[in-house]
mmCIF file with all atom_site columns, C-alpha atoms and ligand atoms in Angstrom:
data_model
loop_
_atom_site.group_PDB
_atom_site.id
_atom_site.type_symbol
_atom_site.label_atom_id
_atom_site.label_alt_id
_atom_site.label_comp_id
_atom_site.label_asym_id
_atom_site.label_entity_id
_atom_site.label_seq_id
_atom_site.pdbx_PDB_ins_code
_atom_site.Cartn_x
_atom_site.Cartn_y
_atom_site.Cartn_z
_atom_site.occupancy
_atom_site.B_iso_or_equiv
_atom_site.pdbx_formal_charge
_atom_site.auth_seq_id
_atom_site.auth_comp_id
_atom_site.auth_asym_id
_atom_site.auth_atom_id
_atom_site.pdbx_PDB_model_num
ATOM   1   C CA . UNK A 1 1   ? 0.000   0.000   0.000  1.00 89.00 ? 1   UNK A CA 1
ATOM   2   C CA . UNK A 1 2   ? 1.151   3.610   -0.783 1.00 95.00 ? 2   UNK A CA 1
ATOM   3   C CA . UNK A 1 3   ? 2.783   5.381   2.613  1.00 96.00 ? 3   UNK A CA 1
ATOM   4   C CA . UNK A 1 4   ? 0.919   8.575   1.803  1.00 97.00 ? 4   UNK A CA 1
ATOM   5   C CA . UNK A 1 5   ? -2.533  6.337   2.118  1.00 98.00 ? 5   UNK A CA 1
ATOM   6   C CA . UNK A 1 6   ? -1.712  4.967   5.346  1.00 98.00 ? 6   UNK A CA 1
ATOM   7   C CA . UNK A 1 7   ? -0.383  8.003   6.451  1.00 98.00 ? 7   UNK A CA 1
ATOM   8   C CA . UNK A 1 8   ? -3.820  9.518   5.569  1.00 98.00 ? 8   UNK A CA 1
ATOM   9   C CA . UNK A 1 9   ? -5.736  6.688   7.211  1.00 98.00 ? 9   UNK A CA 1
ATOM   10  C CA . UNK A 1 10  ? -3.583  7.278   10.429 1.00 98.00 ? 10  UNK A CA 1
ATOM   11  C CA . UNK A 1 11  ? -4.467  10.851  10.416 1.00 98.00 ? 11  UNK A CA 1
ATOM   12  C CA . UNK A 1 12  ? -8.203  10.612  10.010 1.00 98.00 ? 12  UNK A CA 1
ATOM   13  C CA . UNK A 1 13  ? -7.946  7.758   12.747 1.00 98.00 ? 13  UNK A CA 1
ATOM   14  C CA . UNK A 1 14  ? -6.526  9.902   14.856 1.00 98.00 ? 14  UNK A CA 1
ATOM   15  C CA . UNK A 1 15  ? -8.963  12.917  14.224 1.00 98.00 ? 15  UNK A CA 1
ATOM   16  C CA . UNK A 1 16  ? -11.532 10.125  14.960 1.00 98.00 ? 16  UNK A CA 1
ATOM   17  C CA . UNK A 1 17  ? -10.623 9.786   18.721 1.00 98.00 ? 17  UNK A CA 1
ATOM   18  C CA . UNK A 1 18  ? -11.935 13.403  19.395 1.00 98.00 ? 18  UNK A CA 1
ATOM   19  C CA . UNK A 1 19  ? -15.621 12.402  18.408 1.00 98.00 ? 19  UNK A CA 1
ATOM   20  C CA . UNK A 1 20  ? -15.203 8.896   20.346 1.00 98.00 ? 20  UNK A CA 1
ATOM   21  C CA . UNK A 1 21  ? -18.213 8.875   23.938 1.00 98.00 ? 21  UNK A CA 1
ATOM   22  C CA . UNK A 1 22  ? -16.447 7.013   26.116 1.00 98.00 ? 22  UNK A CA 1
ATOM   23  C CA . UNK A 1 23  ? -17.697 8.470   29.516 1.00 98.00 ? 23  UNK A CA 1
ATOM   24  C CA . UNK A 1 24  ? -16.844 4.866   31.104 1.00 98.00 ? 24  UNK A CA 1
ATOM   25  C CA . UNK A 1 25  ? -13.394 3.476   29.995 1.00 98.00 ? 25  UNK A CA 1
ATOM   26  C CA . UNK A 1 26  ? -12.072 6.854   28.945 1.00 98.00 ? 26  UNK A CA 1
ATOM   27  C CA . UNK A 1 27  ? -10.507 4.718   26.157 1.00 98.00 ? 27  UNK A CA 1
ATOM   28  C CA . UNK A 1 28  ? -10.462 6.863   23.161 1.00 98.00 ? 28  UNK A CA 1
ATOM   29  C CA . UNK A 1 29  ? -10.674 4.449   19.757 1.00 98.00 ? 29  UNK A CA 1
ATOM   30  C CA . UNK A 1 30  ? -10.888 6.115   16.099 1.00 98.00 ? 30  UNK A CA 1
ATOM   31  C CA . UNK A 1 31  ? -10.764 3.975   12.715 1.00 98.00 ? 31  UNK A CA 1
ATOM   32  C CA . UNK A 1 32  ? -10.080 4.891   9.233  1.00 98.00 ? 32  UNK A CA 1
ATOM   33  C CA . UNK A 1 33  ? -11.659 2.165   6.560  1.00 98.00 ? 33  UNK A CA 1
ATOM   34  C CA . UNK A 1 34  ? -10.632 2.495   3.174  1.00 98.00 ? 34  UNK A CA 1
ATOM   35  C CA . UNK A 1 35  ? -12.961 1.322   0.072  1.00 98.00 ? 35  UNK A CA 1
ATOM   36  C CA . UNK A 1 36  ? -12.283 -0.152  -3.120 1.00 98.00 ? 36  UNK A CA 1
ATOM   37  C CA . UNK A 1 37  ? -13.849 2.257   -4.587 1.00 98.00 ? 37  UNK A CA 1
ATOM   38  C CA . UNK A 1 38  ? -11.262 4.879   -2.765 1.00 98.00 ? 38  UNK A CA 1
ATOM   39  C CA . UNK A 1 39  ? -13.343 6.519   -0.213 1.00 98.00 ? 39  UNK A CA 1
ATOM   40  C CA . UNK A 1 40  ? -12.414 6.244   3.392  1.00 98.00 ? 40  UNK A CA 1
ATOM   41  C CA . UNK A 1 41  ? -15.754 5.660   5.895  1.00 98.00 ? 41  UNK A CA 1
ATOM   42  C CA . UNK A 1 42  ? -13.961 6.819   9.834  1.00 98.00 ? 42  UNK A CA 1
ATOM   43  C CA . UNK A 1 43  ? -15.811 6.109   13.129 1.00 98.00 ? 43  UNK A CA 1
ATOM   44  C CA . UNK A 1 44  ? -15.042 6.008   16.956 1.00 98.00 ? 44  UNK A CA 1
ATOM   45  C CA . UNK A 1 45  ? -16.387 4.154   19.429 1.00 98.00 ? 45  UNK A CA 1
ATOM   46  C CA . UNK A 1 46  ? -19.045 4.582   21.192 1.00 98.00 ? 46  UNK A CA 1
ATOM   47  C CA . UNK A 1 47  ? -20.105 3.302   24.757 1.00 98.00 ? 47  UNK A CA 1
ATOM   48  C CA . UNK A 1 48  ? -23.638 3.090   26.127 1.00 98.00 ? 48  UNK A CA 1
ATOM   49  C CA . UNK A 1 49  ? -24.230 3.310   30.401 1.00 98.00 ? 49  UNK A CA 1
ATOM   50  C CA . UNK A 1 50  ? -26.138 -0.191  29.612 1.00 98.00 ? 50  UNK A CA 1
ATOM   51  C CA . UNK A 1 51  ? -21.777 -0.959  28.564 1.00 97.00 ? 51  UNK A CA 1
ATOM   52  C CA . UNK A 1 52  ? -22.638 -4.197  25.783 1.00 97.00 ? 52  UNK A CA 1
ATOM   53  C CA . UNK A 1 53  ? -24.163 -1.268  23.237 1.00 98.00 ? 53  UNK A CA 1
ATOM   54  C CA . UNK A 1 54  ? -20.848 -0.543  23.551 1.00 98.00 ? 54  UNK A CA 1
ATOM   55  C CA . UNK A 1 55  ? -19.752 0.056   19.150 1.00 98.00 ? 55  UNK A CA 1
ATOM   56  C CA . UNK A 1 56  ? -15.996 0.097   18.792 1.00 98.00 ? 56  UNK A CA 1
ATOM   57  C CA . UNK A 1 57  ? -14.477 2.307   16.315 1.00 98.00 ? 57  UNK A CA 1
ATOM   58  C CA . UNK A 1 58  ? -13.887 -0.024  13.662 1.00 98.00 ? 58  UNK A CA 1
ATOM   59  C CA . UNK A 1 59  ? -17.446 -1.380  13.521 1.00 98.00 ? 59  UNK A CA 1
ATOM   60  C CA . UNK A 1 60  ? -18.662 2.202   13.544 1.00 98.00 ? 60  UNK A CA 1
ATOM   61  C CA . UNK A 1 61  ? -16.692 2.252   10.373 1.00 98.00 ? 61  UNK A CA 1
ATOM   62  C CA . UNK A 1 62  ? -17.409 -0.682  8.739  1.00 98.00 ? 62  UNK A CA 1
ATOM   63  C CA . UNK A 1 63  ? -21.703 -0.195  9.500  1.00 98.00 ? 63  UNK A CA 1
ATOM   64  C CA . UNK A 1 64  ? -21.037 3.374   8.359  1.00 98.00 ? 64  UNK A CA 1
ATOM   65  C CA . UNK A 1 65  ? -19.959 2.270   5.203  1.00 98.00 ? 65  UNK A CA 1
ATOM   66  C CA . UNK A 1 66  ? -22.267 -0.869  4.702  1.00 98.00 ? 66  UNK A CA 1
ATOM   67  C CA . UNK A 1 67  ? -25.481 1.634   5.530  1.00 98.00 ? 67  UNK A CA 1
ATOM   68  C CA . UNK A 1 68  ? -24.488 3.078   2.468  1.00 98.00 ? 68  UNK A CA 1
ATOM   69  C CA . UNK A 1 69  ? -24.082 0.332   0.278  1.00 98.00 ? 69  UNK A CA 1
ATOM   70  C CA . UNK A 1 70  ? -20.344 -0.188  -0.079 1.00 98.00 ? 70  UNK A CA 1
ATOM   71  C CA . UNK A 1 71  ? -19.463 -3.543  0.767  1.00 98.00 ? 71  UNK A CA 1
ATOM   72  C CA . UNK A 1 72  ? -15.835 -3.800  -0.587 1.00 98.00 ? 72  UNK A CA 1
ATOM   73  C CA . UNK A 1 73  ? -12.784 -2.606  1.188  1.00 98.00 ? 73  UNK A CA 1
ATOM   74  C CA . UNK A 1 74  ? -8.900  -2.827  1.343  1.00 98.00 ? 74  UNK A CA 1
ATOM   75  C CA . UNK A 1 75  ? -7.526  -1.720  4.402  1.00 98.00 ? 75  UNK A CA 1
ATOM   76  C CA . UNK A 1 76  ? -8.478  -0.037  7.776  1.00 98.00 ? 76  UNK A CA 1
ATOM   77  C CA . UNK A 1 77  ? -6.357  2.192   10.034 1.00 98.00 ? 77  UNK A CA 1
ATOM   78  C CA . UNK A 1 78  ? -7.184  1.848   14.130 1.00 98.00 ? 78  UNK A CA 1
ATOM   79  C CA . UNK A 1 79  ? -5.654  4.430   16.841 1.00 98.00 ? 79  UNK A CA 1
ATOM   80  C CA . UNK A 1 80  ? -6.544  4.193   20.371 1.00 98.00 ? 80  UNK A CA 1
ATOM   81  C CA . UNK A 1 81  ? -5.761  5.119   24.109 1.00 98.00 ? 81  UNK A CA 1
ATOM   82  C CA . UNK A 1 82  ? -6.390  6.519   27.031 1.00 98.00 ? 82  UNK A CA 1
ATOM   83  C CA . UNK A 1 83  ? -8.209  10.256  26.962 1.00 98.00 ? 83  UNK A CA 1
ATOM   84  C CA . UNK A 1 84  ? -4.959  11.414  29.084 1.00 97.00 ? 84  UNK A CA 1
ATOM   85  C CA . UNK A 1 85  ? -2.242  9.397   27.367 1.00 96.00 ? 85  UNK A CA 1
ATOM   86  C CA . UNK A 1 86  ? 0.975   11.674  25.941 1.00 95.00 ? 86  UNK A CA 1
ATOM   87  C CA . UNK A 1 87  ? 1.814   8.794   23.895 1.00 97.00 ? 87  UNK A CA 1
ATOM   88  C CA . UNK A 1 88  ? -0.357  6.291   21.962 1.00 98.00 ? 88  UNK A CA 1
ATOM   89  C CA . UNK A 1 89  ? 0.705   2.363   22.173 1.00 98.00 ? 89  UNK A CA 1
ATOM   90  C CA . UNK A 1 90  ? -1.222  -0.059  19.405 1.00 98.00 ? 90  UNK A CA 1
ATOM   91  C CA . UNK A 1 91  ? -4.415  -0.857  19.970 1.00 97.00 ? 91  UNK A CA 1
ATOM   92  C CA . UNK A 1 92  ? -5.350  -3.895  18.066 1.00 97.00 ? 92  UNK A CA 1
ATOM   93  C CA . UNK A 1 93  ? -8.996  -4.773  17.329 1.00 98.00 ? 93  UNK A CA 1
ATOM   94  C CA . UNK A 1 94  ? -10.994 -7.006  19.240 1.00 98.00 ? 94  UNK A CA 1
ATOM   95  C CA . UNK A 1 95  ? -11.988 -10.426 18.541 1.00 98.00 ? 95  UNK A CA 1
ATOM   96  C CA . UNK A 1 96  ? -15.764 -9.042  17.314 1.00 98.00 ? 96  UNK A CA 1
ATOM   97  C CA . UNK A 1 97  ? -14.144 -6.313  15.148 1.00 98.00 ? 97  UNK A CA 1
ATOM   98  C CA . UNK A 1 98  ? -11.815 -8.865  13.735 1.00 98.00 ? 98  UNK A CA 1
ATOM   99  C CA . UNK A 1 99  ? -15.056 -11.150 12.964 1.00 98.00 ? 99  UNK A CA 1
ATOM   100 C CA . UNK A 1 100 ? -16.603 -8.267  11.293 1.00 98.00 ? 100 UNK A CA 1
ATOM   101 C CA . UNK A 1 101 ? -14.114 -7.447  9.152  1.00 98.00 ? 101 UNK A CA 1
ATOM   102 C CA . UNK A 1 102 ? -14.107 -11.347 8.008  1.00 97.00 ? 102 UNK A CA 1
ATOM   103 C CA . UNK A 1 103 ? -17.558 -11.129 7.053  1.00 97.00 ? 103 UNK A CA 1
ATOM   104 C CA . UNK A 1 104 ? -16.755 -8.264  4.297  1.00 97.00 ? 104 UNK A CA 1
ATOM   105 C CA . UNK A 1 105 ? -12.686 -8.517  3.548  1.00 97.00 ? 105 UNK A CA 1
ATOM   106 C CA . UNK A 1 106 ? -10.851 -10.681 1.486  1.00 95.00 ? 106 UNK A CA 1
ATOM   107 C CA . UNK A 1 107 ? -7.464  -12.533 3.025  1.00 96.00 ? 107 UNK A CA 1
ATOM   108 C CA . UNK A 1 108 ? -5.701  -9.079  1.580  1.00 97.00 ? 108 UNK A CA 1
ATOM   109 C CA . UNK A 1 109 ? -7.046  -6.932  3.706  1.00 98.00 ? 109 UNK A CA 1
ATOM   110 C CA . UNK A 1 110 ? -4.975  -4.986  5.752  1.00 98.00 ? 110 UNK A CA 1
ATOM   111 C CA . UNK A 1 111 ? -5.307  -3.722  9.043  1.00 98.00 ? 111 UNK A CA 1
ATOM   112 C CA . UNK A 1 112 ? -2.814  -1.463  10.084 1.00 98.00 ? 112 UNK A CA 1
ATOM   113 C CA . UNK A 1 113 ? -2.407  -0.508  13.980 1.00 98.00 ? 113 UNK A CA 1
ATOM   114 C CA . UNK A 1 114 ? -0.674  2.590   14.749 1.00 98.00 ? 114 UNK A CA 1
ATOM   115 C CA . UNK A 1 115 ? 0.680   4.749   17.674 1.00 98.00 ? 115 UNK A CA 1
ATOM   116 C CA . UNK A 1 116 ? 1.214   7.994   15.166 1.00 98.00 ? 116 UNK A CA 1
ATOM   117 C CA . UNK A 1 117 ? 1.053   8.758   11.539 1.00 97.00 ? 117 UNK A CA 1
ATOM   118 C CA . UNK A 1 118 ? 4.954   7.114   11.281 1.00 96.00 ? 118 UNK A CA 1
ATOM   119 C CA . UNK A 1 119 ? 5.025   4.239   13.764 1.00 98.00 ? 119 UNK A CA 1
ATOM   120 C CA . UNK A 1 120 ? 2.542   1.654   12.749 1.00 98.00 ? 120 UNK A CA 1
ATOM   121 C CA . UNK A 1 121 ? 2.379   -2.262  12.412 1.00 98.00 ? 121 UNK A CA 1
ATOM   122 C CA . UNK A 1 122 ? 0.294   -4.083  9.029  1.00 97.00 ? 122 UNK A CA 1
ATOM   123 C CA . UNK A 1 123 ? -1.139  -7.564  9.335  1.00 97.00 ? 123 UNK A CA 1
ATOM   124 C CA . UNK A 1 124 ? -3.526  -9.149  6.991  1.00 98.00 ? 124 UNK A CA 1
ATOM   125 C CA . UNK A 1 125 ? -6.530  -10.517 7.685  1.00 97.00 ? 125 UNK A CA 1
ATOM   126 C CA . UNK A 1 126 ? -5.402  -13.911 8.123  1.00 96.00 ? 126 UNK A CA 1
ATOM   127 C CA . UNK A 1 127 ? -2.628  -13.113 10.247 1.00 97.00 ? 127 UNK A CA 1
ATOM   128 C CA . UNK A 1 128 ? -5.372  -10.939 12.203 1.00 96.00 ? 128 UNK A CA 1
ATOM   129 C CA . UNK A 1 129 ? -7.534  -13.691 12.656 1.00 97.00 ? 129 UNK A CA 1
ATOM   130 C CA . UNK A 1 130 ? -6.540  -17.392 11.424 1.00 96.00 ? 130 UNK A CA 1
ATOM   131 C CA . UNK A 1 131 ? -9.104  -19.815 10.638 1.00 95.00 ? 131 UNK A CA 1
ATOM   132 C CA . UNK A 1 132 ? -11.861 -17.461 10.640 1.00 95.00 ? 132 UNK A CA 1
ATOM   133 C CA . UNK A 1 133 ? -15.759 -18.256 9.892  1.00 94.00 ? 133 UNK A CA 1
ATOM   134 C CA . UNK A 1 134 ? -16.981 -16.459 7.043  1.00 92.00 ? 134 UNK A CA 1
ATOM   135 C CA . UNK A 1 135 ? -20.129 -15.987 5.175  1.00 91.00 ? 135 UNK A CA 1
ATOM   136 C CA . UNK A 1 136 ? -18.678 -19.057 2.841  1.00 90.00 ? 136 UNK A CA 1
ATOM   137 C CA . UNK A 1 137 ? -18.752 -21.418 5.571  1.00 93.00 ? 137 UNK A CA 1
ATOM   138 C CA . UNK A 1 138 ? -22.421 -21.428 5.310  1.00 94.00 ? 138 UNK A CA 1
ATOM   139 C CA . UNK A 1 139 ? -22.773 -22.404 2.002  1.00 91.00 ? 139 UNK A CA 1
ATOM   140 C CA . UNK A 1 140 ? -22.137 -26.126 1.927  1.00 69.00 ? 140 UNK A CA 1
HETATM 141 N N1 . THU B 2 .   ? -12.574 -0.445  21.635 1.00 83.09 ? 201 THU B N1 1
HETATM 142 C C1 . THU B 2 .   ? -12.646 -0.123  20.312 1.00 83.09 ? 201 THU B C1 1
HETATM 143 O O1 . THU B 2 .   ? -13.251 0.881   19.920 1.00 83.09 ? 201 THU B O1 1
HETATM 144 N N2 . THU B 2 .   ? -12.025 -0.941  19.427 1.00 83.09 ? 201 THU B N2 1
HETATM 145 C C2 . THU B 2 .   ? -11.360 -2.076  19.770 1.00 83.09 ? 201 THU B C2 1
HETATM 146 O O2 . THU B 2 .   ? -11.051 -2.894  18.909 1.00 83.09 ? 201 THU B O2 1
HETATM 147 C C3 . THU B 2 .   ? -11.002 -2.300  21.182 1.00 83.09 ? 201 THU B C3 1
HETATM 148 C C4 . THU B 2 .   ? -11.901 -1.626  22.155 1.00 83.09 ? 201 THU B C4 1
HETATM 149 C C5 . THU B 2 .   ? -13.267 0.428   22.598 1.00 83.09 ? 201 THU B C5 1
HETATM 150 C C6 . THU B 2 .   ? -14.487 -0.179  23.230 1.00 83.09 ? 201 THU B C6 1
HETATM 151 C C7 . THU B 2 .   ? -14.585 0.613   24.509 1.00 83.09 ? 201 THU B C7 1
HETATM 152 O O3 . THU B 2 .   ? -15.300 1.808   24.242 1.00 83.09 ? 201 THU B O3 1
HETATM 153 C C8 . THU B 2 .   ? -13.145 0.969   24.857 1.00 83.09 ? 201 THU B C8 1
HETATM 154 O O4 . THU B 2 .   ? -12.400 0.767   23.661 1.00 83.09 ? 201 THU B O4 1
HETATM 155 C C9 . THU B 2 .   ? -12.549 0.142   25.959 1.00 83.09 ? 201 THU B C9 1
HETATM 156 O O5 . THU B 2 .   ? -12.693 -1.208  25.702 1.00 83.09 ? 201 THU B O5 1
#
């Protein structure tokens, strides 16, 4: 992938964080998902008093995105820390994000995991989640 897209998806990740309602963990998350078709869907999470409502940042993305019909994507950016941190460490996605993605990505997918716009770590989906269920599983 081109460094001046991830760099892009690490900055609108990180302008993500500001938006994130996290009144209970104070754990700011923001997401950048980029299309195939090249446009870039961002969310934050989102936590409920009830706490399971609870939407990460990547899901935010990824129903953002499906809500409007694109179903296709190639990579997503994820940021997140505490409100009061100086310095971000990686935040990878949880094990329900990770699912999520599986249902719409192909094993190219990328998800990259970054502290700032120059430190950042790329897996692919596979590597993200190994031996995942997907919507083909269902078919025989
Ligand atoms: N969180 C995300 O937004 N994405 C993840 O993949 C990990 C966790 C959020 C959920 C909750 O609002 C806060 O981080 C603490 O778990």
């Amino acid at each position: 992938m081109d460094e001046s897209l991830i760099k892009e998806l690490i900055r609108k990740a990180l302008d993500m964080r500001a938006f994130s309602y996290t009144p209970y963990s104070k754990f700011k998350v923001g997401a950048a998902l980029l299309a195939k078709n090249g446009k870039i869907y961002t969310g934050c999470n989102i936590e409920n008093a009830a706490y399971t409502p609870t939407n990460c940042a990547e899901r935010t993305a990824f129903f953002k995105a499906v809500s409007e019909g694109v179903k296709e994507f190639k990579a997503i950016a994820i940021v997140g820390g505490p409100e009061d941190a100086a310095e971000l460490e990686f935040c990878p996605p949880c094990g329900v994000c990770r699912q999520v993605m599986s249902e719409f990505c192909d094993n190219d997918f990328i998800v990259i995991c970054a502290k700032s716009e120059t430190e950042y770590r790329k897996y692919t989906l596979p590597e993200s989640l190994p031996d995942r269920f997907g919507p083909n599983d269902l078919l025989s």
